[in-house]
mmCIF file of C-alpha atoms in Angstrom:
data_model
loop_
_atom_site.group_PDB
_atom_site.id
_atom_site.type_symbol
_atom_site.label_atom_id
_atom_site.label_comp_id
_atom_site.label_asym_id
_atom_site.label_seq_id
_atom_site.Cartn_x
_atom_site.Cartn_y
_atom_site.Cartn_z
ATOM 1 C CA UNK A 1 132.632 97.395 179.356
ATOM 2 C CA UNK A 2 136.053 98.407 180.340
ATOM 3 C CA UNK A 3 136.616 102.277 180.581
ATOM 4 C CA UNK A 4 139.078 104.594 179.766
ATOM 5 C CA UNK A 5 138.290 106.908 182.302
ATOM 6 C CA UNK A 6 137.377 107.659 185.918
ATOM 7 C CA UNK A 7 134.158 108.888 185.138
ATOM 8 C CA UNK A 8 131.194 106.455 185.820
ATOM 9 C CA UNK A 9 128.184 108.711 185.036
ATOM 10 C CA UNK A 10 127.447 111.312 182.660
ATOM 11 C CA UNK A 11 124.893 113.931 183.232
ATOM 12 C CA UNK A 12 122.418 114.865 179.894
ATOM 13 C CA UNK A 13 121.593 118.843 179.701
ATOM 14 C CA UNK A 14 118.783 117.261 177.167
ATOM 15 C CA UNK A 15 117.099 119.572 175.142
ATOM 16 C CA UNK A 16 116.023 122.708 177.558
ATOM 17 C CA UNK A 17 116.784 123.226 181.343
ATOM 18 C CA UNK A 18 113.324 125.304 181.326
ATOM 19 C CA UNK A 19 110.886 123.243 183.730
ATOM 20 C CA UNK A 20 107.756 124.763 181.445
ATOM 21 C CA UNK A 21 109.689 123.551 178.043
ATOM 22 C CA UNK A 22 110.500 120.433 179.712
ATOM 23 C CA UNK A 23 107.131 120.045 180.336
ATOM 24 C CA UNK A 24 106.223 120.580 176.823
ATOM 25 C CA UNK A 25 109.232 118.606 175.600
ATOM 26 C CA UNK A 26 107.498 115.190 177.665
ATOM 27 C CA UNK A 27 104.386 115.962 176.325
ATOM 28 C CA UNK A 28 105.040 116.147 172.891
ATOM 29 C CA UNK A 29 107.749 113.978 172.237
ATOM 30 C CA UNK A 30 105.509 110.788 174.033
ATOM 31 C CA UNK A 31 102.808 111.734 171.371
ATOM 32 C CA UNK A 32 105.754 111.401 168.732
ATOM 33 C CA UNK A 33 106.648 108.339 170.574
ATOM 34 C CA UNK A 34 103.517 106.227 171.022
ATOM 35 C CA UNK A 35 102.612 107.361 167.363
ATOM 36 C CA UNK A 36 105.770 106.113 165.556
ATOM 37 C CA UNK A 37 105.478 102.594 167.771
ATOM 38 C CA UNK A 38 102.214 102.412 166.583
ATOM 39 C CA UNK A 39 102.233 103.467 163.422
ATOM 40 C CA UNK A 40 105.404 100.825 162.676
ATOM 41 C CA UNK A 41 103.880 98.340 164.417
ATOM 42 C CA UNK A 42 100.348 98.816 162.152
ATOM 43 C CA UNK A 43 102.931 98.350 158.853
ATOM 44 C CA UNK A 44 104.492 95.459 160.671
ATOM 45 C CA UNK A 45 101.843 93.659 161.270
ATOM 46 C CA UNK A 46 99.628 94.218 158.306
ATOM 47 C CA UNK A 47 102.718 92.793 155.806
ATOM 48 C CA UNK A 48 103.163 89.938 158.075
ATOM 49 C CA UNK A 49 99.683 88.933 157.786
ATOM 50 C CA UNK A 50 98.587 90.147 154.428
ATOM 51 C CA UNK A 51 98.365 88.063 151.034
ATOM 52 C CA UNK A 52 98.324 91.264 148.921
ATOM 53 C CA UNK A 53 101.872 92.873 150.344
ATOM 54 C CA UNK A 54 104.314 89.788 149.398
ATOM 55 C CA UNK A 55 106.429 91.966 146.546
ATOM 56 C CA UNK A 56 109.932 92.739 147.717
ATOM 57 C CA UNK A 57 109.295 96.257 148.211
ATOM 58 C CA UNK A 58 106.913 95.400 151.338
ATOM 59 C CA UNK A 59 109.610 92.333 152.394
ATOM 60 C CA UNK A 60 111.846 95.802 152.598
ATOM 61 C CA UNK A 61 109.208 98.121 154.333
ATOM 62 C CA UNK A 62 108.919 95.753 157.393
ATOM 63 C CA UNK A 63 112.265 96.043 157.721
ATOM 64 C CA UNK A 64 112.459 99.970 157.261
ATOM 65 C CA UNK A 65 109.296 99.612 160.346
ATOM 66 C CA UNK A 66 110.983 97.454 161.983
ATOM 67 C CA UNK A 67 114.317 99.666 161.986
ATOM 68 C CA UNK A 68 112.303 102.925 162.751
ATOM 69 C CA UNK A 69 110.961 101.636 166.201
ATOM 70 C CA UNK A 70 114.302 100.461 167.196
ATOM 71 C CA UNK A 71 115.819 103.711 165.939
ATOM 72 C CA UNK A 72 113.433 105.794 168.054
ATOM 73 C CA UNK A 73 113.403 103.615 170.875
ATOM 74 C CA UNK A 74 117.425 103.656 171.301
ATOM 75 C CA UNK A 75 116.931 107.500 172.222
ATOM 76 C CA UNK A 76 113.131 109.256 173.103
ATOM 77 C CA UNK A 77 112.385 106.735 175.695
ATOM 78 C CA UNK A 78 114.773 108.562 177.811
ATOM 79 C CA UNK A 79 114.313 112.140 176.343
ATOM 80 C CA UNK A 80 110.615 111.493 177.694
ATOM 81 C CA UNK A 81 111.652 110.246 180.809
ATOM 82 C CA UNK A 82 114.429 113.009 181.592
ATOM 83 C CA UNK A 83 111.884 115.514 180.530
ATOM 84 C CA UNK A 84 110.535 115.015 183.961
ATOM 85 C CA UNK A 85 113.194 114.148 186.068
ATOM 86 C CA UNK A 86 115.397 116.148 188.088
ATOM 87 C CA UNK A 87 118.324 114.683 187.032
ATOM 88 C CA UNK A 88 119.420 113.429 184.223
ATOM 89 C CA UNK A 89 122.166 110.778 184.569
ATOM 90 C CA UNK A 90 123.039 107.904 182.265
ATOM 91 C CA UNK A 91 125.784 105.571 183.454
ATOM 92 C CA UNK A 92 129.322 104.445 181.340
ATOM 93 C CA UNK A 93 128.007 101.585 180.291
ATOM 94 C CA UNK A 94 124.262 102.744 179.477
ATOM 95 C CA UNK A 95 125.909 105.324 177.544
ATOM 96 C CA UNK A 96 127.971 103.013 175.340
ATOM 97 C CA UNK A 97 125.149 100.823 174.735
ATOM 98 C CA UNK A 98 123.162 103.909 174.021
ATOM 99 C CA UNK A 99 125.750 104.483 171.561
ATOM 100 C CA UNK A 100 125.672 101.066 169.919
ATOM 101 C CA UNK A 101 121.971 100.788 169.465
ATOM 102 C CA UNK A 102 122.049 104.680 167.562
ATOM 103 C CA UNK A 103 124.365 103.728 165.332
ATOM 104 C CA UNK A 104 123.362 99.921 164.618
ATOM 105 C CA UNK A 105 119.610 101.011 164.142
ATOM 106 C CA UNK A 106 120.263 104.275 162.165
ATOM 107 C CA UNK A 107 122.679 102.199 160.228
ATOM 108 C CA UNK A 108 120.071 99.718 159.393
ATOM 109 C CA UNK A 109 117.437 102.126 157.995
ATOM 110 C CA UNK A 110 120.288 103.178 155.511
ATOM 111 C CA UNK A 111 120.807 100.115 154.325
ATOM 112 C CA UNK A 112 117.421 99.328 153.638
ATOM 113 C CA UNK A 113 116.580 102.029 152.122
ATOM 114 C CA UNK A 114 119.238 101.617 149.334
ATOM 115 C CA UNK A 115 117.593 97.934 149.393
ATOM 116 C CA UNK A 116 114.322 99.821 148.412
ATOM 117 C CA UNK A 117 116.221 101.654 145.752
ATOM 118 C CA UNK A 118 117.664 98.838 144.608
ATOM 119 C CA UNK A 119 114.128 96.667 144.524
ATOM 120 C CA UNK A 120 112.517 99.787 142.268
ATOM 121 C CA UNK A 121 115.288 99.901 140.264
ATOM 122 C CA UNK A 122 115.103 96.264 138.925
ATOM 123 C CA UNK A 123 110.942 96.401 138.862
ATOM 124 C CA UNK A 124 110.757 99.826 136.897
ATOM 125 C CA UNK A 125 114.685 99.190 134.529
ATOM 126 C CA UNK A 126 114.003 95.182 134.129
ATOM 127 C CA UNK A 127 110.954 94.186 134.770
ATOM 128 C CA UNK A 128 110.986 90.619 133.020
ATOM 129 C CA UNK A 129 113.951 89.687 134.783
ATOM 130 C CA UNK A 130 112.744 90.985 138.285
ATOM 131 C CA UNK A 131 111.060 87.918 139.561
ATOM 132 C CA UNK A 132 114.790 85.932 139.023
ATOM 133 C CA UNK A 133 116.951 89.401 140.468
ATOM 134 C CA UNK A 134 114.608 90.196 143.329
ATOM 135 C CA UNK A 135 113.722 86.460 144.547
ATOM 136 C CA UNK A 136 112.753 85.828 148.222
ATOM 137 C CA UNK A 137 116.531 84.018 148.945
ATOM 138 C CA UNK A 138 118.102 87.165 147.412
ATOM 139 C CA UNK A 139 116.583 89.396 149.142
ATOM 140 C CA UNK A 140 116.622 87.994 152.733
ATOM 141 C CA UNK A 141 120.630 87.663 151.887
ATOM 142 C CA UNK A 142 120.880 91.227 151.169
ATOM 143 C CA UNK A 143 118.439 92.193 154.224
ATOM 144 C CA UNK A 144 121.456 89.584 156.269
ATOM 145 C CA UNK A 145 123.997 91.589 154.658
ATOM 146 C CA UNK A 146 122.362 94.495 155.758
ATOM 147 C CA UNK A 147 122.463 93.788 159.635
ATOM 148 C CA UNK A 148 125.738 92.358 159.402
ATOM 149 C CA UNK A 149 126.848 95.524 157.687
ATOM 150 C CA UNK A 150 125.487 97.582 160.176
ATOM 151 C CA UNK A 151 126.788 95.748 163.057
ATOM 152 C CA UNK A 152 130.282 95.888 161.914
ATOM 153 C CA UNK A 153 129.244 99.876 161.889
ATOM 154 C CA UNK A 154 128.033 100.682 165.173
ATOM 155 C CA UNK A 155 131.157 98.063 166.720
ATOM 156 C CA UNK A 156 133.410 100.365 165.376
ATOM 157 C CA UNK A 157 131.880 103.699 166.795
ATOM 158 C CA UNK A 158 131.863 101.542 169.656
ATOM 159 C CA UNK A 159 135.387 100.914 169.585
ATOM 160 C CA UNK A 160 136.266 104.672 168.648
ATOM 161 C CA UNK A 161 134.279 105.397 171.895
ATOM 162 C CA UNK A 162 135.916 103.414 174.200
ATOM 163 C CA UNK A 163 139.038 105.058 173.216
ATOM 164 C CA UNK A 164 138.089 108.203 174.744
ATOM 165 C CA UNK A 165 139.936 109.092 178.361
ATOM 166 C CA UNK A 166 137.112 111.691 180.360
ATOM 167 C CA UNK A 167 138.895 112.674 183.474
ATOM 168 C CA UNK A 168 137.230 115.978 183.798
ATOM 169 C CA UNK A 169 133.273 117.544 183.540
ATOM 170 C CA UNK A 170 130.640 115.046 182.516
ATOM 171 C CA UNK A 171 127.928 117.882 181.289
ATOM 172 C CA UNK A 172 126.763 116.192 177.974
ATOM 173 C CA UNK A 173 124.756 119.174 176.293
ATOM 174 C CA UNK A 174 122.554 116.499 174.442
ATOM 175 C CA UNK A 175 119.932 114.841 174.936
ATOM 176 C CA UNK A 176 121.228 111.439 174.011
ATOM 177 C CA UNK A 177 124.873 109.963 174.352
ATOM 178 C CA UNK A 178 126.928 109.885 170.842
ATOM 179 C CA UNK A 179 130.098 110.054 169.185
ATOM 180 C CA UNK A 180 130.022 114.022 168.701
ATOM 181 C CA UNK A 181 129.120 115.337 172.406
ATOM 182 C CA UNK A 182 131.569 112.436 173.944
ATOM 183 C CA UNK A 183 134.456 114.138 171.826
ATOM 184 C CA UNK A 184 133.695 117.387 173.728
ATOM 185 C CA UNK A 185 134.210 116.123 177.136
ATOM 186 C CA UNK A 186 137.306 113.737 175.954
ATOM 187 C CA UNK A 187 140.562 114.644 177.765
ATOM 188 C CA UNK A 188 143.098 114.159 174.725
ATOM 189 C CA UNK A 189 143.256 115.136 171.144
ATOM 190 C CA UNK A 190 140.319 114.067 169.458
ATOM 191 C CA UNK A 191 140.997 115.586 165.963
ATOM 192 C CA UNK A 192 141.865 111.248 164.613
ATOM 193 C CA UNK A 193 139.028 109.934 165.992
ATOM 194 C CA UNK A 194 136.619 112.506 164.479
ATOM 195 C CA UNK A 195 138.812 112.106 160.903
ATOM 196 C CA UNK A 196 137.375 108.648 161.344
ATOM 197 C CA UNK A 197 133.891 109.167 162.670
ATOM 198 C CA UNK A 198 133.950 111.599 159.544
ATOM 199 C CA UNK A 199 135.382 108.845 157.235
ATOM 200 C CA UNK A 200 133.112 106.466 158.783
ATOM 201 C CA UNK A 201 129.241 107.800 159.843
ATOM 202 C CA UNK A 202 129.901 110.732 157.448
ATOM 203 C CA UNK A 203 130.813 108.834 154.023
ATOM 204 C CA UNK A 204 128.036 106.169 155.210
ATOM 205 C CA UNK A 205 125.675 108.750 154.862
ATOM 206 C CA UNK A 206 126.893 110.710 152.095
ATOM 207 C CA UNK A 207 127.929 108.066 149.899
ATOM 208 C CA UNK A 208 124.605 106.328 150.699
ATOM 209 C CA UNK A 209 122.508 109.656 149.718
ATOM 210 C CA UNK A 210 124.433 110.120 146.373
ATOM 211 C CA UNK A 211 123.822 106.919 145.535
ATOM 212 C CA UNK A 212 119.957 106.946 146.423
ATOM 213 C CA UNK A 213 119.472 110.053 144.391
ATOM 214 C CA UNK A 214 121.447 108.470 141.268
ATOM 215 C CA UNK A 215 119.824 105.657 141.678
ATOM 216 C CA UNK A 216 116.322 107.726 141.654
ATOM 217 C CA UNK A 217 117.466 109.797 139.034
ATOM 218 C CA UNK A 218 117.791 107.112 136.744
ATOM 219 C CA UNK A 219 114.081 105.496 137.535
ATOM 220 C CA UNK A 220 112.612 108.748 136.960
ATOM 221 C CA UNK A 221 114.141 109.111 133.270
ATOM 222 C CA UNK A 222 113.685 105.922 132.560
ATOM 223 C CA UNK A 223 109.723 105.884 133.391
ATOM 224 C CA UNK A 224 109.318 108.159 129.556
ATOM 225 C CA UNK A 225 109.093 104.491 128.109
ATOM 226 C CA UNK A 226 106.515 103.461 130.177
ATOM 227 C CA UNK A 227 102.559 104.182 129.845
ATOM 228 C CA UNK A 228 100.536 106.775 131.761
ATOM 229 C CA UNK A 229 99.111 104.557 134.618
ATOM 230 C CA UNK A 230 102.334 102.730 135.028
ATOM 231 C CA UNK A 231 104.019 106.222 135.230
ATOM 232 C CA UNK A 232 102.123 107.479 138.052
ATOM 233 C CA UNK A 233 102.190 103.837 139.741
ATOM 234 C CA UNK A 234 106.049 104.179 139.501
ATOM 235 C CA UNK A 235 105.956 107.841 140.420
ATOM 236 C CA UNK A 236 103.459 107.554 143.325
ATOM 237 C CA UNK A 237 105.875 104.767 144.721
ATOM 238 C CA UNK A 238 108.915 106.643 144.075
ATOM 239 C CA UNK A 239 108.564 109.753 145.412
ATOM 240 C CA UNK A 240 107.357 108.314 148.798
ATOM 241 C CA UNK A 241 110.945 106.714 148.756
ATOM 242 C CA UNK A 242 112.819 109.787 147.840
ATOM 243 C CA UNK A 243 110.729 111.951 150.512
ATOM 244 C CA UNK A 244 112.102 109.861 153.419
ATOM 245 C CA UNK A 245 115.329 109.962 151.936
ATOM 246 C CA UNK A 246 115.840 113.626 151.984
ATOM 247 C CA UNK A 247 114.143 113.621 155.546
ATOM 248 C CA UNK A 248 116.194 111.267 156.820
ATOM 249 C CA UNK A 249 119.895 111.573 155.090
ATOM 250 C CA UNK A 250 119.690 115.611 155.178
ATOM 251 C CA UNK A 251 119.942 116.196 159.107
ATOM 252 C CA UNK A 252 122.561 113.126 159.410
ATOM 253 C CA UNK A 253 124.781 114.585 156.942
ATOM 254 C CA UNK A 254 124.446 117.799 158.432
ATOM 255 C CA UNK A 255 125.450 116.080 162.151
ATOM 256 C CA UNK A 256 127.911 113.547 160.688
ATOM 257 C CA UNK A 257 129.428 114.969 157.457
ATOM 258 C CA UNK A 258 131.225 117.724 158.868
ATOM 259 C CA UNK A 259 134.703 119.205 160.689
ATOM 260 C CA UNK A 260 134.286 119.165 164.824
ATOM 261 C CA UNK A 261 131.935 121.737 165.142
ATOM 262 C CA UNK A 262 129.199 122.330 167.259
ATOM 263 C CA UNK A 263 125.987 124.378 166.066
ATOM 264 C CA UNK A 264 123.021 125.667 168.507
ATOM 265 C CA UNK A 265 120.837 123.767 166.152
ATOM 266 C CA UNK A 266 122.619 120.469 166.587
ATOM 267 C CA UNK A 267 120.037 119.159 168.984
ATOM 268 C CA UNK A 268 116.911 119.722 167.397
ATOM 269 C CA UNK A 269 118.854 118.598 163.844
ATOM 270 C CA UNK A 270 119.408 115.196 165.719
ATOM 271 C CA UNK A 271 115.695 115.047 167.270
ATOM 272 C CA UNK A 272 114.202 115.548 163.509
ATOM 273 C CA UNK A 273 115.818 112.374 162.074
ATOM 274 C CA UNK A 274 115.876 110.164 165.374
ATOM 275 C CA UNK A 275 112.671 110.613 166.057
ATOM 276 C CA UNK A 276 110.744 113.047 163.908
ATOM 277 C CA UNK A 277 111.780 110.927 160.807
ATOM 278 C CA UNK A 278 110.727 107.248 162.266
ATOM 279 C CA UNK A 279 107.472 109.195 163.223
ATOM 280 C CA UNK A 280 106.750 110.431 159.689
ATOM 281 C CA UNK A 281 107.561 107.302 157.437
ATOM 282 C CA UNK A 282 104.711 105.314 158.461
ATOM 283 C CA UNK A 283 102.529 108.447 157.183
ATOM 284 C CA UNK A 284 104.659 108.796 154.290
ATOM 285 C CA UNK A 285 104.414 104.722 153.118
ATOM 286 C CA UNK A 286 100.775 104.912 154.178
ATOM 287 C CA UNK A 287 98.906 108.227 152.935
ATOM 288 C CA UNK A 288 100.482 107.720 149.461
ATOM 289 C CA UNK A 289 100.026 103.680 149.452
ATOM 290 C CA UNK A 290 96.937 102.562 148.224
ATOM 291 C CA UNK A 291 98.108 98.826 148.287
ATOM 292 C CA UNK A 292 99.103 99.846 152.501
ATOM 293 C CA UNK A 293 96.075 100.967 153.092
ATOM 294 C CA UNK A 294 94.234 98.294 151.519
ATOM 295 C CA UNK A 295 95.929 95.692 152.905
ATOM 296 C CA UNK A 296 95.016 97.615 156.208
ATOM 297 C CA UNK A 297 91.550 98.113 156.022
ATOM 298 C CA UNK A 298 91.102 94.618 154.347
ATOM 299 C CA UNK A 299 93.000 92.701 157.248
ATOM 300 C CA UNK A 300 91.424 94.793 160.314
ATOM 301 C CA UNK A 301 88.227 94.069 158.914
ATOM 302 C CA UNK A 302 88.162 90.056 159.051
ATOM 303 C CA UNK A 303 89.771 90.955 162.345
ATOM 304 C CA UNK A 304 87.125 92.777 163.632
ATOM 305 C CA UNK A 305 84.515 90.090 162.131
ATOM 306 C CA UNK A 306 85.928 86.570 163.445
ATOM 307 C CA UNK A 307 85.813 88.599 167.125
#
């Protein structure tokens, strides 16, 4: 990557400078860690390999897993790691890519989500026509879309990044390298480039949010028409969806939706949905899934047997 500046290394603060907190900061956030790469990986694997989970929704909630590890790997990896070091110091390049993988991964949950909206929509509004709307070609198209939608995302935070000259400190109070704690240590005028990370990661998430909730909004009221099981089958379903939605969209509006200022709170804002989020939707999609769970106990079971 070609760089803008004569700075080759940046140094992360992280999330305390205590070496008793840090302590505590290692130990917990490798619990979060190893939990949300297992916990994705169980959801993963059972929908691979189960018959029951074939339905769109669970063609969607592998990708959700999938996008959850990725999401928390592009960043608590090496909070864990600097937790324990004495010096915390991520190169250009690292950083960039650090950068890239954020915003591609974070990106991707987004658009899966709505995906998930989307699927519920059709199965709860149309139901007859549902098999036809929601077929296996259209939704691996959409789920293409999706990671061609969020690559063309996190390029241009890339690009937006590479714009910025640092020719003077290279502190980074964070504890992972992004768009909003570069633009402190930038050597120009940054007030454009955060109109478009504003315009950009900001209406993604908005936009995205407003749409969910709508989109929710509309299942709900239309769910009168329907009987009492399929009510609380729709309801059950629904409301794990709209749970990770608030969990996830409400902390990155708060980072990304917003003029260039910098809160106290920022960094523990930013730890909640990077890796406090990815570690709670397997939970979420599992405690309140019956057909998750199921599939889970059904498929570890004949596992457990043929051995």
């Amino acid at each position: 990557m070609q760089q803008n500046s004569n700075v080759t290394e940046f140094i992360l603060l992280g999330l305390t400078q205590d070496p008793l907190k840090q302590k505590m900061v290692f130990i917990i956030f490798l619990i979060f860690y190893m939990g949300t790469v297992v916990g994705n990986a169980l959801i993963i694997v059972t929908i691979k390999f189960s018959r029951t989970l074939g339905s769109p929704m669970y063609f969607f909630l592998f990708y959700l897993s999938f996008a959850d590890s990725c999401f928390s790997t592009s960043t608590a990896p090496r909070l864990i790691v600097d937790a324990i070091s004495k010096k915390s110091i991520i190169s250009y390049n690292e950083c960039i890519t650090q950068v890239f993988a954020l915003h591609l991964f974070g990106c991707m949950e987004i658009f899966v989500l709505i995906l998930m909206a989307v699927d519920r929509y059709v199965a709860i509004c149309k139901p007859l026509r549902y098999p036809v709307i929601m077929s296996r070609q259209v939704c691996v198209i959409l789920i293409v879309l999706a990671w061609i939608g969020s690559f063309i995302h996190s390029t241009a935070q890339i690009v937006l990044a590479l714009r910025l000259p640092f020719c003077g400190p290279n502190l980074i109070d964070h504890y992972c390298c992004d768009l909003q704690p570069l633009l402190k240590l930038a050597c120009m005028d940054t007030y454009m480039i955060n109109l478009l990370l504003v315009s950009n990661s900001g209406a993604i998430c908005s936009s995205s949010f407003v749409i969910l909730m709508i989109s929710y909004f509309v299942i709900l009221h239309s769910l009168r028409n329907h009987s009492a099981e399929g009510r609380k089958k729709a309801l059950s379903t629904c409301t794990s969806h709209i749970i990770v939605v608030i969990l996830f969209f409400g902390p990155c509006i708060f980072i990304y939706a917003r003029p260039p200022t910098t809160f106290p709170m920022d960094k523990m804002v930013a730890v909640f949905y990077t890796i406090g989020t990815p570690f709670l939707n397997p939970l979420i999609y599992t405690l309140r899934n019956a057909e998750v769970k199921n599939a889970m106990k059904k498929l570890w079971h004949v596992k457990i047997m043929t051995e």
